[in-house]
PDB file of C-alpha atoms in Angstrom:
ATOM      1  CA  MET A  25     -28.417   6.295  64.713  1.00  0.00           C
ATOM      2  CA  LYS A  26     -30.545   7.974  67.240  1.00  0.00           C
ATOM      3  CA  TYR A  27     -29.652  10.229  69.535  1.00  0.00           C
ATOM      4  CA  TYR A  28     -30.395  11.145  73.359  1.00  0.00           C
ATOM      5  CA  VAL A  29     -29.198  13.717  75.353  1.00  0.00           C
ATOM      6  CA  GLY A  30     -29.018  12.495  79.415  1.00  0.00           C
ATOM      7  CA  PHE A  31     -28.418  14.372  82.772  1.00  0.00           C
ATOM      8  CA  ASP A  32     -27.115  13.316  84.756  1.00  0.00           C
ATOM      9  CA  ILE A  33     -27.784  15.549  88.406  1.00  0.00           C
ATOM     10  CA  GLY A  34     -25.665  16.419  91.118  1.00  0.00           C
ATOM     11  CA  GLY A  35     -25.796  18.038  93.997  1.00  0.00           C
ATOM     12  CA  THR A  36     -22.919  20.333  92.835  1.00  0.00           C
ATOM     13  CA  THR A  37     -22.794  20.336  89.134  1.00  0.00           C
ATOM     14  CA  ILE A  38     -24.812  19.073  85.767  1.00  0.00           C
ATOM     15  CA  LYS A  39     -23.049  16.428  83.714  1.00  0.00           C
ATOM     16  CA  HIS A  40     -24.900  16.697  80.780  1.00  0.00           C
ATOM     17  CA  GLY A  41     -24.561  15.389  76.319  1.00  0.00           C
ATOM     18  CA  VAL A  42     -25.338  13.484  73.416  1.00  0.00           C
ATOM     19  CA  VAL A  43     -25.817  10.118  73.922  1.00  0.00           C
ATOM     20  CA  ASP A  44     -26.842   6.804  71.165  1.00  0.00           C
ATOM     21  CA  GLU A  45     -28.390   3.758  70.432  1.00  0.00           C
ATOM     22  CA  SER A  46     -25.147   2.615  71.236  1.00  0.00           C
ATOM     23  CA  GLY A  47     -24.287   3.799  74.722  1.00  0.00           C
ATOM     24  CA  GLN A  48     -21.695   5.682  73.463  1.00  0.00           C
ATOM     25  CA  ILE A  49     -21.377   9.501  74.509  1.00  0.00           C
ATOM     26  CA  ILE A  50     -20.687  12.374  71.509  1.00  0.00           C
ATOM     27  CA  VAL A  51     -20.452  15.238  73.352  1.00  0.00           C
ATOM     28  CA  LYS A  52     -20.866  15.962  77.099  1.00  0.00           C
ATOM     29  CA  SER A  53     -19.959  18.887  79.369  1.00  0.00           C
ATOM     30  CA  SER A  54     -20.983  20.858  82.774  1.00  0.00           C
ATOM     31  CA  ILE A  55     -22.816  23.670  84.533  1.00  0.00           C
ATOM     32  CA  GLU A  56     -22.834  24.364  87.863  1.00  0.00           C
ATOM     33  CA  THR A  57     -26.653  22.612  89.799  1.00  0.00           C
ATOM     34  CA  PRO A  58     -29.229  25.861  89.820  1.00  0.00           C
ATOM     35  CA  GLN A  59     -30.644  25.834  92.895  1.00  0.00           C
ATOM     36  CA  GLU A  60     -33.619  27.362  92.430  1.00  0.00           C
ATOM     37  CA  ARG A  61     -36.954  25.539  90.924  1.00  0.00           C
ATOM     38  CA  ASP A  62     -38.366  27.288  87.878  1.00  0.00           C
ATOM     39  CA  LEU A  63     -34.112  28.773  86.885  1.00  0.00           C
ATOM     40  CA  PHE A  64     -33.469  24.024  87.472  1.00  0.00           C
ATOM     41  CA  ILE A  65     -36.149  23.705  84.724  1.00  0.00           C
ATOM     42  CA  THR A  66     -35.052  26.158  82.417  1.00  0.00           C
ATOM     43  CA  THR A  67     -31.701  24.733  82.035  1.00  0.00           C
ATOM     44  CA  LEU A  68     -31.795  21.770  81.451  1.00  0.00           C
ATOM     45  CA  ALA A  69     -34.752  22.757  79.002  1.00  0.00           C
ATOM     46  CA  ASP A  70     -32.252  25.201  76.988  1.00  0.00           C
ATOM     47  CA  LEU A  71     -29.662  22.614  76.525  1.00  0.00           C
ATOM     48  CA  VAL A  72     -31.604  19.801  75.093  1.00  0.00           C
ATOM     49  CA  LYS A  73     -33.326  22.664  72.998  1.00  0.00           C
ATOM     50  CA  THR A  74     -29.495  24.080  72.074  1.00  0.00           C
ATOM     51  CA  TYR A  75     -28.520  20.144  71.548  1.00  0.00           C
ATOM     52  CA  GLN A  76     -31.206  20.278  69.529  1.00  0.00           C
ATOM     53  CA  LEU A  77     -29.970  22.594  66.421  1.00  0.00           C
ATOM     54  CA  LYS A  78     -26.996  20.324  66.026  1.00  0.00           C
ATOM     55  CA  TYR A  79     -28.752  16.619  66.568  1.00  0.00           C
ATOM     56  CA  ALA A  80     -32.270  14.790  65.660  1.00  0.00           C
ATOM     57  CA  ILE A  81     -32.677  14.029  69.866  1.00  0.00           C
ATOM     58  CA  GLU A  82     -35.368  11.404  70.667  1.00  0.00           C
ATOM     59  CA  ALA A  83     -35.684  11.316  74.154  1.00  0.00           C
ATOM     60  CA  VAL A  84     -34.206  12.312  77.332  1.00  0.00           C
ATOM     61  CA  GLY A  85     -33.026  10.169  79.916  1.00  0.00           C
ATOM     62  CA  VAL A  86     -32.850  12.671  83.820  1.00  0.00           C
ATOM     63  CA  CYS A  87     -31.038  10.806  86.294  1.00  0.00           C
ATOM     64  CA  THR A  88     -31.014  13.179  90.102  1.00  0.00           C
ATOM     65  CA  PRO A  89     -30.225  11.412  93.824  1.00  0.00           C
ATOM     66  CA  GLY A  90     -33.154  11.109  96.270  1.00  0.00           C
ATOM     67  CA  ILE A  91     -36.269   9.597  95.791  1.00  0.00           C
ATOM     68  CA  VAL A  92     -36.974   9.347  92.085  1.00  0.00           C
ATOM     69  CA  GLN A  93     -40.873   7.058  91.999  1.00  0.00           C
ATOM     70  CA  LYS A  94     -41.513   5.899  88.567  1.00  0.00           C
ATOM     71  CA  ASP A  95     -43.662   8.325  87.071  1.00  0.00           C
ATOM     72  CA  GLY A  96     -40.980  11.133  87.503  1.00  0.00           C
ATOM     73  CA  TYR A  97     -41.593  12.694  91.227  1.00  0.00           C
ATOM     74  CA  LEU A  98     -38.850  13.447  93.004  1.00  0.00           C
ATOM     75  CA  LEU A  99     -40.257  13.064  96.443  1.00  0.00           C
ATOM     76  CA  THR A 100     -36.298  14.180  97.819  1.00  0.00           C
ATOM     77  CA  ALA A 101     -33.659  15.693  95.585  1.00  0.00           C
ATOM     78  CA  GLY A 102     -30.788  14.873  97.724  1.00  0.00           C
ATOM     79  CA  ALA A 103     -28.329  17.933  97.882  1.00  0.00           C
ATOM     80  CA  ILE A 104     -31.352  19.441  95.852  1.00  0.00           C
ATOM     81  CA  LYS A 105     -33.242  21.380  98.089  1.00  0.00           C
ATOM     82  CA  CYS A 106     -35.264  22.895  95.325  1.00  0.00           C
ATOM     83  CA  MET A 107     -35.864  20.532  93.691  1.00  0.00           C
ATOM     84  CA  TYR A 108     -38.057  18.475  96.520  1.00  0.00           C
ATOM     85  CA  GLY A 109     -41.842  17.280  95.568  1.00  0.00           C
ATOM     86  CA  VAL A 110     -41.641  18.854  92.181  1.00  0.00           C
ATOM     87  CA  ASN A 111     -41.913  16.112  89.392  1.00  0.00           C
ATOM     88  CA  LEU A 112     -38.724  16.835  87.145  1.00  0.00           C
ATOM     89  CA  LYS A 113     -41.220  14.561  84.161  1.00  0.00           C
ATOM     90  CA  THR A 114     -43.935  16.541  83.888  1.00  0.00           C
ATOM     91  CA  GLU A 115     -42.033  20.116  83.869  1.00  0.00           C
ATOM     92  CA  LEU A 116     -39.249  19.648  81.731  1.00  0.00           C
ATOM     93  CA  GLU A 117     -42.121  18.041  78.776  1.00  0.00           C
ATOM     94  CA  LYS A 118     -43.812  21.540  78.792  1.00  0.00           C
ATOM     95  CA  GLN A 119     -40.384  22.985  77.687  1.00  0.00           C
ATOM     96  CA  ILE A 120     -39.605  20.569  75.377  1.00  0.00           C
ATOM     97  CA  ASN A 121     -42.079  18.679  74.004  1.00  0.00           C
ATOM     98  CA  LEU A 122     -39.744  15.057  74.340  1.00  0.00           C
ATOM     99  CA  SER A 123     -40.471  12.137  76.383  1.00  0.00           C
ATOM    100  CA  VAL A 124     -38.192  12.552  79.108  1.00  0.00           C
ATOM    101  CA  THR A 125     -37.460   9.495  81.783  1.00  0.00           C
ATOM    102  CA  VAL A 126     -36.297  10.836  84.644  1.00  0.00           C
ATOM    103  CA  GLU A 127     -34.064   7.365  87.183  1.00  0.00           C
ATOM    104  CA  ASN A 128     -32.343   7.923  90.877  1.00  0.00           C
ATOM    105  CA  ASP A 129     -28.823   8.308  90.141  1.00  0.00           C
ATOM    106  CA  ALA A 130     -27.280   5.155  91.778  1.00  0.00           C
ATOM    107  CA  ASN A 131     -29.766   2.867  89.485  1.00  0.00           C
ATOM    108  CA  ALA A 132     -28.733   4.530  86.473  1.00  0.00           C
ATOM    109  CA  ALA A 133     -25.487   4.242  87.454  1.00  0.00           C
ATOM    110  CA  ALA A 134     -26.438   0.668  87.723  1.00  0.00           C
ATOM    111  CA  ILE A 135     -27.990   0.221  85.262  1.00  0.00           C
ATOM    112  CA  ALA A 136     -24.966   0.912  82.186  1.00  0.00           C
ATOM    113  CA  GLU A 137     -22.606  -0.921  84.842  1.00  0.00           C
ATOM    114  CA  HIS A 138     -24.747  -3.764  83.673  1.00  0.00           C
ATOM    115  CA  TRP A 139     -25.735  -2.052  79.684  1.00  0.00           C
ATOM    116  CA  LEU A 140     -21.878  -2.146  79.100  1.00  0.00           C
ATOM    117  CA  GLY A 141     -19.667  -1.275  82.467  1.00  0.00           C
ATOM    118  CA  ALA A 142     -18.060  -4.185  85.355  1.00  0.00           C
ATOM    119  CA  ALA A 143     -21.163  -6.175  85.312  1.00  0.00           C
ATOM    120  CA  VAL A 144     -21.467  -7.148  82.507  1.00  0.00           C
ATOM    121  CA  GLY A 145     -23.553 -10.884  83.076  1.00  0.00           C
ATOM    122  CA  ILE A 146     -23.204 -10.441  86.762  1.00  0.00           C
ATOM    123  CA  ASP A 147     -26.800  -9.649  88.102  1.00  0.00           C
ATOM    124  CA  ASN A 148     -26.214  -9.340  92.182  1.00  0.00           C
ATOM    125  CA  TYR A 149     -24.337  -6.545  92.761  1.00  0.00           C
ATOM    126  CA  LEU A 150     -24.257  -3.369  94.084  1.00  0.00           C
ATOM    127  CA  CYS A 151     -22.979  -0.054  93.119  1.00  0.00           C
ATOM    128  CA  LEU A 152     -21.935   3.042  95.128  1.00  0.00           C
ATOM    129  CA  VAL A 153     -22.213   6.625  93.726  1.00  0.00           C
ATOM    130  CA  ILE A 154     -20.160   9.001  95.979  1.00  0.00           C
ATOM    131  CA  GLY A 155     -20.269  12.426  95.624  1.00  0.00           C
ATOM    132  CA  THR A 156     -22.026  14.918  97.064  1.00  0.00           C
ATOM    133  CA  GLY A 157     -24.024  12.822  98.645  1.00  0.00           C
ATOM    134  CA  PHE A 158     -23.374   8.425  98.975  1.00  0.00           C
ATOM    135  CA  GLY A 159     -26.310   6.084  96.412  1.00  0.00           C
ATOM    136  CA  GLY A 160     -26.951   3.542  95.495  1.00  0.00           C
ATOM    137  CA  GLY A 161     -28.056   1.304  93.432  1.00  0.00           C
ATOM    138  CA  ILE A 162     -29.006  -2.297  94.749  1.00  0.00           C
ATOM    139  CA  VAL A 163     -29.241  -4.839  91.622  1.00  0.00           C
ATOM    140  CA  ILE A 164     -31.027  -8.181  92.393  1.00  0.00           C
ATOM    141  CA  ASN A 165     -31.504 -10.959  89.192  1.00  0.00           C
ATOM    142  CA  GLY A 166     -30.449  -8.460  86.695  1.00  0.00           C
ATOM    143  CA  GLN A 167     -33.319  -6.122  88.753  1.00  0.00           C
ATOM    144  CA  ILE A 168     -33.045  -3.147  89.500  1.00  0.00           C
ATOM    145  CA  TYR A 169     -34.400  -3.493  93.378  1.00  0.00           C
ATOM    146  CA  ARG A 170     -36.578  -0.232  93.879  1.00  0.00           C
ATOM    147  CA  GLY A 171     -38.138  -1.158  96.873  1.00  0.00           C
ATOM    148  CA  ALA A 172     -41.705  -0.106  98.783  1.00  0.00           C
ATOM    149  CA  HIS A 173     -41.539   3.824  97.996  1.00  0.00           C
ATOM    150  CA  GLY A 174     -38.225   4.148  95.939  1.00  0.00           C
ATOM    151  CA  MET A 175     -36.451   4.687  98.159  1.00  0.00           C
ATOM    152  CA  ALA A 176     -34.462   1.145  98.629  1.00  0.00           C
ATOM    153  CA  GLY A 177     -30.511   2.281  98.078  1.00  0.00           C
ATOM    154  CA  GLU A 178     -30.471   5.655 100.235  1.00  0.00           C
ATOM    155  CA  PHE A 179     -27.386   3.447 101.640  1.00  0.00           C
ATOM    156  CA  GLY A 180     -25.667   7.362 103.137  1.00  0.00           C
ATOM    157  CA  TRP A 181     -28.121   7.227 105.598  1.00  0.00           C
ATOM    158  CA  SER A 182     -27.660   4.639 107.529  1.00  0.00           C
ATOM    159  CA  ILE A 183     -25.785   5.032 110.447  1.00  0.00           C
ATOM    160  CA  THR A 184     -22.598   3.285 111.184  1.00  0.00           C
ATOM    161  CA  GLN A 185     -20.942   5.292 113.726  1.00  0.00           C
ATOM    162  CA  ASP A 186     -22.261   6.281 117.753  1.00  0.00           C
ATOM    163  CA  ILE A 187     -24.478   8.709 117.507  1.00  0.00           C
ATOM    164  CA  ASP A 188     -24.540  11.449 119.899  1.00  0.00           C
ATOM    165  CA  LEU A 189     -28.769  12.211 120.204  1.00  0.00           C
ATOM    166  CA  THR A 190     -27.378  16.523 121.367  1.00  0.00           C
ATOM    167  CA  LYS A 191     -27.036  15.822 117.987  1.00  0.00           C
ATOM    168  CA  ASP A 192     -28.909  15.463 114.817  1.00  0.00           C
ATOM    169  CA  LEU A 193     -28.895  11.815 113.673  1.00  0.00           C
ATOM    170  CA  GLU A 194     -27.426  12.521 110.141  1.00  0.00           C
ATOM    171  CA  GLU A 195     -24.480  13.776 111.926  1.00  0.00           C
ATOM    172  CA  LYS A 196     -23.043   9.977 112.629  1.00  0.00           C
ATOM    173  CA  SER A 197     -24.491   9.082 109.029  1.00  0.00           C
ATOM    174  CA  LEU A 198     -22.688   8.177 106.448  1.00  0.00           C
ATOM    175  CA  ASN A 199     -23.108  10.811 104.548  1.00  0.00           C
ATOM    176  CA  VAL A 200     -21.490  13.253 106.407  1.00  0.00           C
ATOM    177  CA  THR A 201     -18.554  10.372 106.977  1.00  0.00           C
ATOM    178  CA  SER A 202     -18.423   8.362 104.015  1.00  0.00           C
ATOM    179  CA  ALA A 203     -19.835  10.785 100.896  1.00  0.00           C
ATOM    180  CA  VAL A 204     -16.952  13.468  98.846  1.00  0.00           C
ATOM    181  CA  VAL A 205     -18.403  16.592  98.803  1.00  0.00           C
ATOM    182  CA  GLY A 206     -20.747  16.009 101.924  1.00  0.00           C
ATOM    183  CA  GLY A 207     -18.280  13.824 103.593  1.00  0.00           C
ATOM    184  CA  LEU A 208     -15.005  13.609 103.349  1.00  0.00           C
ATOM    185  CA  CYS A 209     -14.995  18.186 102.142  1.00  0.00           C
ATOM    186  CA  TYR A 210     -17.653  18.921 105.168  1.00  0.00           C
ATOM    187  CA  GLN A 211     -15.161  17.064 107.612  1.00  0.00           C
ATOM    188  CA  TYR A 212     -12.024  18.738 106.724  1.00  0.00           C
ATOM    189  CA  SER A 213     -13.784  22.048 106.139  1.00  0.00           C
ATOM    190  CA  GLN A 214     -15.018  21.684 110.318  1.00  0.00           C
ATOM    191  CA  SER A 215     -11.753  21.128 111.265  1.00  0.00           C
ATOM    192  CA  LYS A 216      -9.688  23.982 109.484  1.00  0.00           C
ATOM    193  CA  ILE A 217     -12.610  26.101 110.762  1.00  0.00           C
ATOM    194  CA  GLN A 218     -12.614  25.369 113.990  1.00  0.00           C
ATOM    195  CA  VAL A 219      -8.307  26.751 114.122  1.00  0.00           C
ATOM    196  CA  ASP A 220      -8.986  29.384 111.155  1.00  0.00           C
ATOM    197  CA  PRO A 221     -12.655  30.465 111.521  1.00  0.00           C
ATOM    198  CA  THR A 222     -12.143  33.227 108.102  1.00  0.00           C
ATOM    199  CA  PHE A 223     -11.590  28.982 106.063  1.00  0.00           C
ATOM    200  CA  LYS A 224     -13.308  28.897 103.189  1.00  0.00           C
ATOM    201  CA  PRO A 225     -15.356  25.559 103.323  1.00  0.00           C
ATOM    202  CA  ILE A 226     -14.393  23.359  99.890  1.00  0.00           C
ATOM    203  CA  LYS A 227     -15.962  21.133  97.899  1.00  0.00           C
ATOM    204  CA  ASP A 228     -13.159  19.885  95.540  1.00  0.00           C
ATOM    205  CA  ALA A 229     -11.371  17.254  97.635  1.00  0.00           C
ATOM    206  CA  ARG A 230      -8.469  17.126  95.168  1.00  0.00           C
ATOM    207  CA  ILE A 231      -7.587  20.199  97.390  1.00  0.00           C
ATOM    208  CA  ILE A 232      -7.355  17.776 100.592  1.00  0.00           C
ATOM    209  CA  PHE A 233      -4.940  15.300  98.503  1.00  0.00           C
ATOM    210  CA  GLU A 234      -2.798  18.122  97.410  1.00  0.00           C
ATOM    211  CA  ALA A 235      -2.741  19.297 100.629  1.00  0.00           C
ATOM    212  CA  ALA A 236      -1.687  15.051 102.276  1.00  0.00           C
ATOM    213  CA  HIS A 237       0.478  15.299  99.773  1.00  0.00           C
ATOM    214  CA  ASN A 238       2.284  17.948 100.955  1.00  0.00           C
ATOM    215  CA  GLY A 239       2.634  17.032 104.170  1.00  0.00           C
ATOM    216  CA  GLU A 240      -0.264  18.562 105.653  1.00  0.00           C
ATOM    217  CA  THR A 241      -1.570  16.832 109.087  1.00  0.00           C
ATOM    218  CA  LEU A 242      -4.968  17.003 109.121  1.00  0.00           C
ATOM    219  CA  ALA A 243      -5.362  16.157 105.403  1.00  0.00           C
ATOM    220  CA  LYS A 244      -3.648  13.165 106.748  1.00  0.00           C
ATOM    221  CA  ILE A 245      -5.761  12.370 108.866  1.00  0.00           C
ATOM    222  CA  VAL A 246      -9.373  12.967 107.621  1.00  0.00           C
ATOM    223  CA  LEU A 247      -8.238  11.046 104.458  1.00  0.00           C
ATOM    224  CA  ASN A 248      -7.445   8.506 106.482  1.00  0.00           C
ATOM    225  CA  LYS A 249     -11.228   8.297 109.375  1.00  0.00           C
ATOM    226  CA  PHE A 250     -12.279   8.304 105.496  1.00  0.00           C
ATOM    227  CA  TYR A 251     -10.999   5.560 103.911  1.00  0.00           C
ATOM    228  CA  TYR A 252     -12.587   3.279 107.207  1.00  0.00           C
ATOM    229  CA  SER A 253     -15.256   4.955 107.543  1.00  0.00           C
ATOM    230  CA  LEU A 254     -16.496   3.927 103.686  1.00  0.00           C
ATOM    231  CA  ALA A 255     -15.264   0.842 104.012  1.00  0.00           C
ATOM    232  CA  THR A 256     -16.941  -0.545 107.447  1.00  0.00           C
ATOM    233  CA  GLY A 257     -20.694   0.903 105.252  1.00  0.00           C
ATOM    234  CA  ILE A 258     -19.343  -1.380 102.629  1.00  0.00           C
ATOM    235  CA  LEU A 259     -18.758  -4.017 104.746  1.00  0.00           C
ATOM    236  CA  ASN A 260     -22.111  -3.757 106.096  1.00  0.00           C
ATOM    237  CA  LEU A 261     -23.296  -3.821 102.593  1.00  0.00           C
ATOM    238  CA  THR A 262     -22.207  -6.751 102.467  1.00  0.00           C
ATOM    239  CA  ALA A 263     -23.286  -8.537 104.970  1.00  0.00           C
ATOM    240  CA  ASN A 264     -26.329  -7.643 104.172  1.00  0.00           C
ATOM    241  CA  PHE A 265     -26.925  -8.067 100.264  1.00  0.00           C
ATOM    242  CA  ASP A 266     -23.878 -11.411  99.995  1.00  0.00           C
ATOM    243  CA  PRO A 267     -23.418  -9.351  96.330  1.00  0.00           C
ATOM    244  CA  GLU A 268     -21.257 -10.759  93.357  1.00  0.00           C
ATOM    245  CA  VAL A 269     -18.989  -7.140  93.214  1.00  0.00           C
ATOM    246  CA  ILE A 270     -19.656  -3.531  94.872  1.00  0.00           C
ATOM    247  CA  LEU A 271     -18.964  -0.994  92.373  1.00  0.00           C
ATOM    248  CA  ILE A 272     -17.549   2.357  92.986  1.00  0.00           C
ATOM    249  CA  GLY A 273     -18.671   5.271  91.160  1.00  0.00           C
ATOM    250  CA  GLY A 274     -18.526   9.022  91.379  1.00  0.00           C
ATOM    251  CA  GLY A 275     -16.065  11.063  89.872  1.00  0.00           C
ATOM    252  CA  ILE A 276     -13.391   9.678  92.751  1.00  0.00           C
ATOM    253  CA  SER A 277     -13.615   6.335  91.284  1.00  0.00           C
ATOM    254  CA  ALA A 278     -10.723   7.376  88.745  1.00  0.00           C
ATOM    255  CA  ASN A 279      -8.797   8.122  91.507  1.00  0.00           C
ATOM    256  CA  GLN A 280      -6.389   5.624  91.443  1.00  0.00           C
ATOM    257  CA  GLU A 281      -5.034   7.312  95.007  1.00  0.00           C
ATOM    258  CA  PHE A 282      -7.881   6.773  96.323  1.00  0.00           C
ATOM    259  CA  ASN A 283      -8.494   3.072  94.694  1.00  0.00           C
ATOM    260  CA  GLU A 284      -6.028   1.882  96.819  1.00  0.00           C
ATOM    261  CA  ASN A 285      -6.143   3.034 100.218  1.00  0.00           C
ATOM    262  CA  LEU A 286      -9.573   2.087  99.883  1.00  0.00           C
ATOM    263  CA  GLN A 287      -9.167  -1.384  99.090  1.00  0.00           C
ATOM    264  CA  ALA A 288      -6.548  -0.849 101.922  1.00  0.00           C
ATOM    265  CA  ALA A 289      -8.802  -0.318 104.056  1.00  0.00           C
ATOM    266  CA  VAL A 290     -11.914  -2.664 103.073  1.00  0.00           C
ATOM    267  CA  LYS A 291      -8.903  -5.595 103.170  1.00  0.00           C
ATOM    268  CA  ASP A 292      -7.732  -4.321 107.349  1.00  0.00           C
ATOM    269  CA  LEU A 293     -12.170  -4.481 108.430  1.00  0.00           C
ATOM    270  CA  GLU A 294     -12.227  -7.914 106.826  1.00  0.00           C
ATOM    271  CA  THR A 295      -9.710  -8.784 108.285  1.00  0.00           C
ATOM    272  CA  ARG A 296      -9.748  -7.528 111.663  1.00  0.00           C
ATOM    273  CA  HIS A 297     -14.451  -8.680 111.568  1.00  0.00           C
ATOM    274  CA  ARG A 298     -13.691 -13.005 113.134  1.00  0.00           C
ATOM    275  CA  SER A 299     -17.285 -13.821 110.744  1.00  0.00           C
ATOM    276  CA  ILE A 300     -16.057 -12.175 107.820  1.00  0.00           C
ATOM    277  CA  HIS A 301     -12.263 -13.376 107.295  1.00  0.00           C
ATOM    278  CA  ALA A 302     -13.354 -17.406 107.940  1.00  0.00           C
ATOM    279  CA  VAL A 303     -15.309 -16.195 104.401  1.00  0.00           C
ATOM    280  CA  MET A 304     -13.182 -13.376 102.955  1.00  0.00           C
ATOM    281  CA  ASP A 305     -11.754 -15.488 100.330  1.00  0.00           C
ATOM    282  CA  GLN A 306     -14.973 -17.969  99.097  1.00  0.00           C
ATOM    283  CA  ALA A 307     -18.343 -15.635  99.818  1.00  0.00           C
ATOM    284  CA  ILE A 308     -17.005 -11.544 100.477  1.00  0.00           C
ATOM    285  CA  ALA A 309     -17.879  -9.727  97.049  1.00  0.00           C
ATOM    286  CA  PRO A 310     -14.560  -7.996  95.110  1.00  0.00           C
ATOM    287  CA  VAL A 311     -14.473  -4.049  95.304  1.00  0.00           C
ATOM    288  CA  LYS A 312     -14.317  -2.515  92.091  1.00  0.00           C
ATOM    289  CA  SER A 313     -14.989   0.795  90.642  1.00  0.00           C
ATOM    290  CA  THR A 314     -17.138   1.150  87.910  1.00  0.00           C
ATOM    291  CA  LYS A 315     -15.923   0.509  85.180  1.00  0.00           C
ATOM    292  CA  LEU A 316     -17.608   3.374  82.886  1.00  0.00           C
ATOM    293  CA  LEU A 317     -16.689   5.876  85.837  1.00  0.00           C
ATOM    294  CA  ASN A 318     -18.005   9.287  86.367  1.00  0.00           C
ATOM    295  CA  ASP A 319     -19.856   9.109  83.140  1.00  0.00           C
ATOM    296  CA  SER A 320     -21.873   6.017  83.783  1.00  0.00           C
ATOM    297  CA  GLY A 321     -24.439   8.192  85.080  1.00  0.00           C
ATOM    298  CA  LEU A 322     -24.651   9.865  81.890  1.00  0.00           C
ATOM    299  CA  ILE A 323     -25.467   6.403  79.944  1.00  0.00           C
ATOM    300  CA  GLY A 324     -27.591   5.189  82.103  1.00  0.00           C
ATOM    301  CA  ALA A 325     -29.932   8.154  82.817  1.00  0.00           C
ATOM    302  CA  VAL A 326     -29.928   7.560  77.945  1.00  0.00           C
ATOM    303  CA  TYR A 327     -30.537   3.276  78.720  1.00  0.00           C
ATOM    304  CA  GLN A 328     -33.537   3.996  81.204  1.00  0.00           C
ATOM    305  CA  ILE A 329     -35.372   5.555  77.611  1.00  0.00           C
ATOM    306  CA  PHE A 330     -35.266   2.306  76.208  1.00  0.00           C
ATOM    307  CA  HIS A 331     -35.637  -0.424  79.281  1.00  0.00           C
ATOM    308  CA  ASN A 332     -38.628   1.691  80.454  1.00  0.00           C
ATOM    309  CA  LYS A 333     -40.407   1.792  76.415  1.00  0.00           C
ATOM    310  CA  ASN A 334     -39.906  -2.569  76.815  1.00  0.00           C
TER     311      ASN A 334
END
């Protein structure tokens, strides 16, 4: 059996583990994402070296947010500002003497679902990764679509609300309305700070769900707005790409309450849109959770090792 180290890098945490050639995760864990470049790279290298003490590691697969070019150069890296303009493949290979493959996180999650998940046998679909930011993987005819510069799938940049020309336009983007940390948690924290300047911003959406369960009006309002903002983005993507299915990934995709409420919001908007409603039973893609859930990035990062050899 061959073993590989996979990294699923997020703006808040890095999931890491050992994955075998069949896509089975042997061991996994997570750490807080370092925010300094040298520490970031050294941390990944040290984790690989630790795994090598127990496993004969063949290669390393990494998935990360941002615009990832074919040679492993990170044009951007989502919320991880210290990694902008870094060739992660080259820098990490210097420290571990193993081959490293680097892929966009949403692309990795999307292709993992085609390998072992909810998109087996499906050739045209979208995979949305909703976490610190809002990323997407586009699969057309069974292949990841990257665009001219590797930027395809940056759905979080999309503006779906009325703009305010006195502010940064991204304040009205899906990253700030429909991501989990950068959207839901941000909106809730800002609303709390408005009446309580001592409130410390949160990054854990479970706090908001718990507050809503306990009857807090603000939590209920922010969650409802979050669902409808996300559903609006999904309807736009449905109309633009005509996928067979839209898969929702990221940690929140394992939350049953989230899935039920998002489904309800999507169906409500579909019913209220005259043209979409006319064909919703014949031509509108269903919205489903990724089968691999929070493991899709880790598995997809390793799958890219095999894919890039072909």
